[in-house]
Amino acid sequence: MSKNYKLRSGVRLALGLSSGLAMLAGSAAFAADDDESAESMEEVVVTGSRIKRTLNTASQETLVITAEDLEISGDVSVADALRSSNLNSLGSFRESSGSSAQSNATINLRGVGSSRSLILINGRRMTGSPSLGGGGSVNLNMIPFSALDRIEVVADGGSAVYGSDAVAGVVNIILKKNYDGFRLKARYGDRERDSGNEESFSILTGASSDRGSITFALEYDSRDEIYDADREFTKARKSDLNGNGQIDGYQETEGISVYGYTLINPGYTGGAVDPNDSSTWFFHPGDNCTEEDGFQGVMSYYSYGYYCGYAYALVSANRASLKRVNSWISAEYELTDDVDAFVDVVISDNQSFGRYAPPAAPGPVIPGDPRNTIGATYGYFRWTDIGTRDNVVNDTLIDINLGLKGDLSDDFSFEVTASNSEYTTASIGAYYLSYAGLAYNVAYGVSDFDTFVANLKTTTLQDESQSVTRFFAGLQWDMFDMAGGTASTYFAAEYYEVDYAALVDAQSEAGLVGGSAGNSAEGYRDVKAFTVEAILPVTDWLEIDAAVRVDEYSDFGNATSPRIGAVMNVPGFEQVTLKASWGQGFRAPDLSDMYGLTTFSAEGATDYWGCQQNGVDPCPTEQFSTYIGSNPDLGAEESETFSFGVDYEFIDNWVVGINYFNLKIDNAIEYTSAQDQLNVDYQTSGGNSAVTRNSAGKVEEISAGYQNGFTEFEYNGVDYALRGTMDTSFGVFQFSFDASQYLEYSYELTYGTGELGDGVGDLGFPEWRSNAYVAWSMDKWSASVAMDFIGESKERNGDEKYDSWEQLNASVSYDLDGYGRIKVGATNITDEDPLLNAAGSMADEYQYPLTGRVVYAEYTLEF
């Protein structure tokens, strides 16, 4: 496609039913207190617009998660709060040992990709993590949780105001300002399934005067890693399920790899595998393959022979540990009666630990190894004498925002800001395999064991950074009076520069490190943007709002993003609110996708062509050496969103809402995976040059990468909400229910064909996801029960069905008057496993938590 393009422009009138409270306003918005009701009508800057308004005049679906809501749910981080949301439809990435981004956590609005969900802090774009697509997604672990005031989620397109990435919606993390007081909070949680625990401690303080205020928050949060061996569904295991007298590798094993001591047989003659004729074995197990020190065998390897494997899940961690030290500083000062100066600063430092099994890498046979009785020269080995690969990742974020805001006259107000964000990540890996050290040992005949092993060890380093410098100026003009109020408009200009760099140690970059690979990369872009918004209160029952934004990128081209919306209160039925919104948006290519060099990954995939040629049925999933390249000619994705819905306040403080949403994505930036390339290889009868095979027809390596697709994808569904409060003689009860039902989730059946399927109801694409809670308070006591629900699903290409999944959280607290508050509770009270398949393994890694029940105690002192 052309690098210069404009999104389909124009403004379409979209009046009618719309997005209502389908996720509107947290429980505090419906409190019975008259003062709170008045406060909810105060004009503020609502996410999705820069014009001051009341929240109930927003034409886009908005979910507000308050600090009180988070107390009820038992969450201890922004990532936790958003991960369990019904709007995080298909789950999202969490701290995962074995990933180069193991310290990160994201949100994936509507399940269409975390890079299509824009994250803001107090209304301004947050810098992405260099470990996530070169800054394409935000690491939620860098946001101070103790300073959180509320989270506003607009689950609708927001490019007309904010530009790139707001395809599926906008998440605005609003941190406290103008806090006057002191709060101390400490929490300790015990995991019941292992020896791990969770600890957190935070301080929030602030002071104010007639002319200024300052707010400061500091927090420490620690969560231990979770090892595969400590969960039944991830531990290493094997069983002769088909009763053929042998263990069929990968079909009857879990957590066991062919990388143990497996040799390439120099006496291989071809033909069907004969258990009694080793000349028919392409793979040959090393001699004396006993089950010691993690080695497992002998096991069959489909039509390729037999192998001596290694149970990596005996020592590997599944979820990485996390230690967060985050802080927030916000200060304002009144320079004149009309002008205020302000500064906001986020300083975050996080550390994560992950453990992988000892290096798994192909290589030459060590001369004189007694296990090599067949004269092999090459094999697939687990280098256990080196030790486990331990990775420590340190993330640091310094985000500084300075600005002025105020009034120029009764009709004009302004804001100008300058900000700079520096995000750095350093990943250090210990006990990796040095091919250079191995070659040295072989060449010089090193015979001393300790010296031999010492020469094999190497340390890896990946140093990544992203720097963003941004300037913004905005002017609001209250233009003229209309029947429903004052018409307002907002003009904004924005300029920012992005620098991205990823430096990888030279040995890994040269492919001389077993169990690790990668290449350095760097990229730069600058962006100019101009936005115009308007709110037109046509009558006292109809308001129209519109916006258009033009972005000019220095690398891939330009984009124009329009939006129009409407809010209507039916005359005579003022308790009914109708809302509608239509808009277009875009997502710019990630810098790493455009400028990154080739990197290595051991991707899991199914080689249908290889199985067909060798008569293997069923065809298994294996890991393949995959080399991933970038594409400097990528263009932007284009999107179109439409939503409509209705809110109905049927009695005082009780509101029900329903909202329909539709999202279309065109020119999607697609990662062509190992499986995609193998599919093409199957369709072309082995003719895909991106797949390299050896003489036995086994895949040696696969070339993958990024490109703009030519298929339009459509996603639509319905959100439901019910919220209310009930004041009784037995205390005050609060109720909250939010649910999302997917109606259509399109995906390409086979890469490159353009033929679409609907994933709704398939494994990983549940039709339903919901959250609900009931909270009670009376005198000094309070209690709550919250539930997360994920609907049933089925195998896309099989008969296996999966039941729905629920998690219950509960807590009880007691106010000690002036001495603080004590709270005890538990998450996942019933100790539910994640979703498991028939073999007892996790069916979906990121949608269902594997932590198990956590019992905690918390103390809060505030004055």
XYZ file of C-alpha atoms in Angstrom, residues 45-405:
361
model
C -12.352 17.138 31.219
C -13.826 13.743 30.377
C -11.747 11.098 28.631
C -12.378 11.207 24.898
C -12.515 15.006 24.702
C -10.546 18.027 25.914
C -13.623 20.238 26.346
C -14.962 20.535 29.873
C -18.322 18.841 30.295
C -20.266 16.607 32.644
C -19.668 12.877 32.350
C -23.285 12.127 31.493
C -23.003 14.275 28.338
C -20.250 12.106 26.824
C -21.454 10.442 23.623
C -19.050 7.489 23.876
C -19.242 4.491 26.142
C -17.311 5.204 29.333
C -16.481 2.897 32.213
C -15.254 4.507 35.411
C -13.379 2.335 37.902
C -12.976 4.219 41.171
C -10.510 3.622 43.979
C -13.459 2.293 45.988
C -14.233 -0.255 43.263
C -10.638 -1.484 43.462
C -10.911 -1.870 47.224
C -13.884 -4.165 46.668
C -12.199 -6.245 43.963
C -9.030 -6.757 46.021
C -6.705 -5.632 43.214
C -3.251 -4.320 44.121
C -2.074 -2.845 40.804
C -3.423 -1.047 37.766
C -2.558 -4.119 35.712
C -4.651 -6.363 37.994
C -7.613 -4.005 37.854
C -7.672 -3.828 34.062
C -6.744 -7.456 33.417
C -9.937 -8.724 35.051
C -12.210 -6.154 33.374
C -14.920 -7.442 31.059
C -13.562 -4.996 28.452
C -10.283 -6.940 28.459
C -12.315 -9.408 26.453
C -9.766 -12.069 25.531
C -7.187 -11.593 28.261
C -3.848 -9.797 28.029
C -0.123 -10.255 28.556
C 1.097 -10.658 32.132
C 4.495 -11.135 33.735
C 5.719 -14.237 31.926
C 9.014 -15.988 32.613
C 10.569 -17.045 29.343
C 9.658 -13.844 27.532
C 11.955 -10.919 26.800
C 9.114 -8.723 28.096
C 8.743 -10.660 31.357
C 8.377 -7.505 33.477
C 5.416 -6.172 31.499
C 1.636 -6.292 31.800
C -0.866 -4.857 29.304
C -4.564 -4.381 28.609
C -6.161 -5.635 25.406
C -9.435 -3.735 24.925
C -12.022 -5.719 22.972
C -9.385 -8.418 22.395
C -8.029 -6.754 19.243
C -4.458 -6.221 20.501
C -2.800 -4.225 23.286
C -1.134 -1.925 20.737
C -4.633 -0.814 19.685
C -5.476 0.351 23.225
C -4.219 3.851 24.060
C -3.057 4.450 27.651
C -3.103 7.956 29.159
C -2.002 9.345 32.520
C -4.162 12.300 33.524
C -5.184 12.784 29.911
C -1.749 12.644 28.264
C -0.200 9.812 26.323
C 2.029 7.462 28.337
C 5.340 6.276 26.914
C 5.290 2.697 25.697
C 7.626 -0.046 26.848
C 10.598 -0.605 24.499
C 10.197 -4.334 25.196
C 6.664 -4.338 23.750
C 6.935 -3.836 20.011
C 9.435 -1.021 20.345
C 7.124 1.078 22.496
C 3.927 -0.037 20.786
C 2.217 -0.958 24.082
C 2.301 0.436 27.608
C 3.621 -1.473 30.613
C 0.915 -1.004 33.242
C 3.311 -2.070 36.007
C 5.035 1.324 35.765
C 1.948 3.223 36.962
C 1.756 4.078 40.700
C -1.270 2.268 42.086
C -1.263 3.984 45.482
C -1.898 7.380 43.841
C -4.829 6.149 41.763
C -7.974 8.257 41.906
C -9.921 6.478 39.170
C -9.641 4.830 35.765
C -11.797 6.049 32.877
C -12.115 3.637 29.965
C -13.638 4.770 26.672
C -14.247 1.506 24.829
C -14.664 3.268 21.498
C -12.377 4.852 18.904
C -10.451 7.906 20.119
C -8.089 8.836 17.270
C -10.016 12.050 16.499
C -8.716 13.488 19.789
C -5.615 11.465 20.674
C -4.242 10.152 17.377
C -2.626 6.757 16.867
C -3.341 3.591 18.883
C -6.831 4.568 20.117
C -8.421 2.088 17.706
C -10.258 -0.026 20.292
C -10.426 2.671 22.930
C -8.684 4.834 25.496
C -7.701 4.031 29.076
C -7.119 7.167 31.152
C -5.311 6.483 34.444
C -6.177 9.464 36.629
C -3.817 9.957 39.577
C -4.601 12.033 42.615
C -4.072 15.785 42.669
C -4.707 18.357 45.417
C -4.649 15.664 48.114
C -4.549 17.098 51.617
C -3.669 14.574 54.334
C -1.693 11.401 54.976
C -2.381 7.752 54.210
C -0.314 4.690 54.988
C -1.246 1.263 53.676
C 0.430 -2.120 54.168
C -0.662 -5.519 52.855
C 0.599 -9.084 53.077
C -0.775 -11.952 51.022
C 0.017 -15.660 51.241
C -0.295 -17.968 48.241
C -1.685 -21.309 49.338
C -0.376 -23.410 46.430
C 3.308 -22.693 47.008
C 5.671 -20.831 49.325
C 5.326 -17.542 47.471
C 3.816 -14.395 48.922
C 2.735 -10.892 47.985
C 3.745 -7.774 49.884
C 2.988 -4.102 49.415
C 3.530 -0.866 51.298
C 2.592 2.664 50.276
C 2.476 6.241 51.498
C 0.273 8.996 50.113
C 0.601 12.518 51.466
C -0.169 16.059 50.419
C -0.686 19.606 51.543
C -2.377 22.683 50.160
C -2.600 26.422 50.712
C -4.637 29.248 49.249
C -2.357 29.390 46.203
C -0.987 25.908 45.674
C -0.874 22.238 46.511
C 1.482 19.267 46.343
C 0.721 15.550 46.338
C 3.289 12.791 46.794
C 2.899 9.003 46.641
C 5.483 6.253 47.091
C 4.836 2.512 46.882
C 6.645 -0.803 47.110
C 5.053 -3.965 45.755
C 6.557 -7.453 45.578
C 5.222 -10.720 44.169
C 7.208 -13.958 43.991
C 7.618 -15.993 40.840
C 5.511 -19.119 40.219
C 7.350 -22.265 39.163
C 5.940 -24.761 36.687
C 6.657 -27.594 39.110
C 4.344 -26.037 41.716
C 1.211 -26.390 39.608
C -0.310 -29.707 38.523
C -1.270 -28.246 35.167
C 2.248 -26.984 34.275
C 4.561 -29.525 35.877
C 6.529 -32.028 33.756
C 4.710 -35.306 33.181
C 4.375 -38.205 30.767
C 2.086 -41.199 30.341
C 1.483 -43.982 27.819
C -2.001 -42.782 26.975
C -2.504 -44.914 23.865
C -1.113 -48.093 25.457
C 1.423 -48.837 22.718
C 4.169 -49.602 25.217
C 6.190 -46.446 24.637
C 6.006 -42.730 25.391
C 5.193 -40.742 22.269
C 7.011 -37.448 22.691
C 4.944 -34.223 22.635
C 1.733 -36.263 22.237
C 1.985 -37.960 25.634
C 4.291 -35.534 27.439
C 4.061 -32.111 29.044
C 7.032 -29.912 29.905
C 9.557 -32.258 28.252
C 11.699 -31.216 25.288
C 13.613 -33.136 22.590
C 16.586 -31.062 23.667
C 18.138 -33.480 26.151
C 20.804 -35.744 24.652
C 19.440 -36.459 21.177
C 21.826 -37.283 18.340
C 21.524 -36.957 14.564
C 22.140 -40.542 13.455
C 25.056 -40.796 10.966
C 23.856 -44.303 10.026
C 20.363 -43.183 9.039
C 19.187 -44.985 5.880
C 15.608 -43.709 5.639
C 12.382 -45.636 5.457
C 9.630 -46.157 8.003
C 10.759 -46.147 11.615
C 11.414 -49.685 12.880
C 11.841 -49.851 16.674
C 14.241 -52.778 16.176
C 16.340 -51.195 13.408
C 18.217 -48.060 14.496
C 19.258 -47.317 10.896
C 15.671 -46.108 10.338
C 15.997 -43.558 13.134
C 16.925 -40.036 12.023
C 16.983 -39.044 15.717
C 18.876 -41.383 18.041
C 18.926 -41.183 21.851
C 22.252 -41.019 23.620
C 23.390 -44.123 25.467
C 22.266 -44.695 29.055
C 19.350 -42.224 28.890
C 18.346 -42.609 32.513
C 15.882 -40.379 34.289
C 18.396 -38.448 36.347
C 19.042 -34.717 36.653
C 15.971 -33.963 34.579
C 16.734 -36.198 31.583
C 13.822 -38.292 30.325
C 13.655 -41.186 27.910
C 13.699 -43.091 25.749
C 10.731 -41.564 23.843
C 9.561 -41.755 20.243
C 9.724 -38.694 18.007
C 6.919 -39.203 15.477
C 8.350 -40.572 12.238
C 11.879 -39.379 12.986
C 12.999 -42.001 15.495
C 13.685 -41.810 19.221
C 15.189 -39.284 21.583
C 16.477 -38.646 25.080
C 14.603 -35.596 26.352
C 14.788 -33.186 29.258
C 11.995 -32.137 31.647
C 12.490 -28.379 31.588
C 9.334 -27.814 33.648
C 11.093 -29.290 36.676
C 13.058 -26.059 37.127
C 11.473 -23.323 34.964
C 9.311 -20.514 36.284
C 5.988 -19.796 34.597
C 5.159 -16.368 35.987
C 8.073 -14.035 36.617
C 8.523 -12.266 39.930
C 7.975 -8.548 40.198
C 9.281 -5.880 42.558
C 7.918 -2.375 41.955
C 9.061 0.904 43.490
C 6.909 3.649 41.961
C 6.341 7.266 42.891
C 4.110 10.182 41.884
C 4.554 13.905 42.458
C 1.944 16.486 41.469
C 2.144 20.183 42.290
C 0.130 23.254 41.299
C 0.714 26.925 42.028
C -1.480 29.933 41.287
C 0.748 32.455 39.486
C -2.086 34.969 39.059
C -5.828 34.933 39.575
C -6.173 33.518 36.060
C -3.053 31.409 35.465
C -1.806 28.264 37.240
C 1.516 26.476 36.816
C 1.711 22.719 37.356
C 4.160 19.845 37.288
C 3.512 16.088 37.298
C 6.281 13.511 37.694
C 6.214 9.707 37.581
C 9.372 7.872 38.647
C 9.160 4.088 38.501
C 11.756 1.376 38.990
C 10.697 -2.247 38.570
C 12.679 -5.462 38.728
C 11.632 -8.881 37.495
C 13.206 -12.327 37.839
C 12.562 -15.225 35.491
C 14.078 -18.685 35.331
C 14.357 -20.914 32.290
C 15.751 -24.433 32.148
C 19.448 -24.934 31.266
C 20.319 -23.867 27.701
C 18.723 -25.940 24.957
C 20.670 -25.684 21.731
C 21.861 -27.776 18.800
C 25.573 -28.167 18.449
C 28.557 -30.457 17.884
C 29.075 -33.523 20.033
C 31.729 -33.173 22.707
C 34.645 -35.445 21.742
C 34.876 -38.507 23.934
C 31.393 -38.183 25.423
C 30.522 -41.756 26.525
C 26.850 -41.233 25.620
C 27.769 -40.924 21.938
C 28.117 -44.592 20.973
C 27.033 -44.145 17.335
C 29.741 -41.765 16.143
C 27.423 -38.772 15.751
C 28.885 -35.333 15.144
C 25.807 -33.219 15.862
C 22.748 -33.277 18.113
C 20.128 -31.508 20.203
C 21.437 -31.043 23.721
C 20.452 -29.699 27.126
C 23.568 -28.171 28.627
C 22.686 -28.914 32.243
C 26.201 -28.488 33.658
C 25.986 -24.746 32.941
C 22.965 -24.322 35.227
C 19.532 -22.747 34.804
C 19.223 -19.611 32.704
C 18.275 -16.807 35.097
C 17.065 -13.512 33.650
C 16.782 -10.274 35.610
C 14.996 -7.347 33.961
C 15.174 -3.790 35.289
C 12.699 -1.183 33.991
C 13.056 2.514 34.774
C 10.631 5.266 33.797
C 11.077 8.992 34.406
C 8.121 10.997 33.091
C 8.064 14.776 33.636
C 5.218 17.049 32.560
C 5.319 20.854 32.994
C 2.620 23.290 32.029
C 0.507 26.390 32.381
C -3.275 26.602 32.294
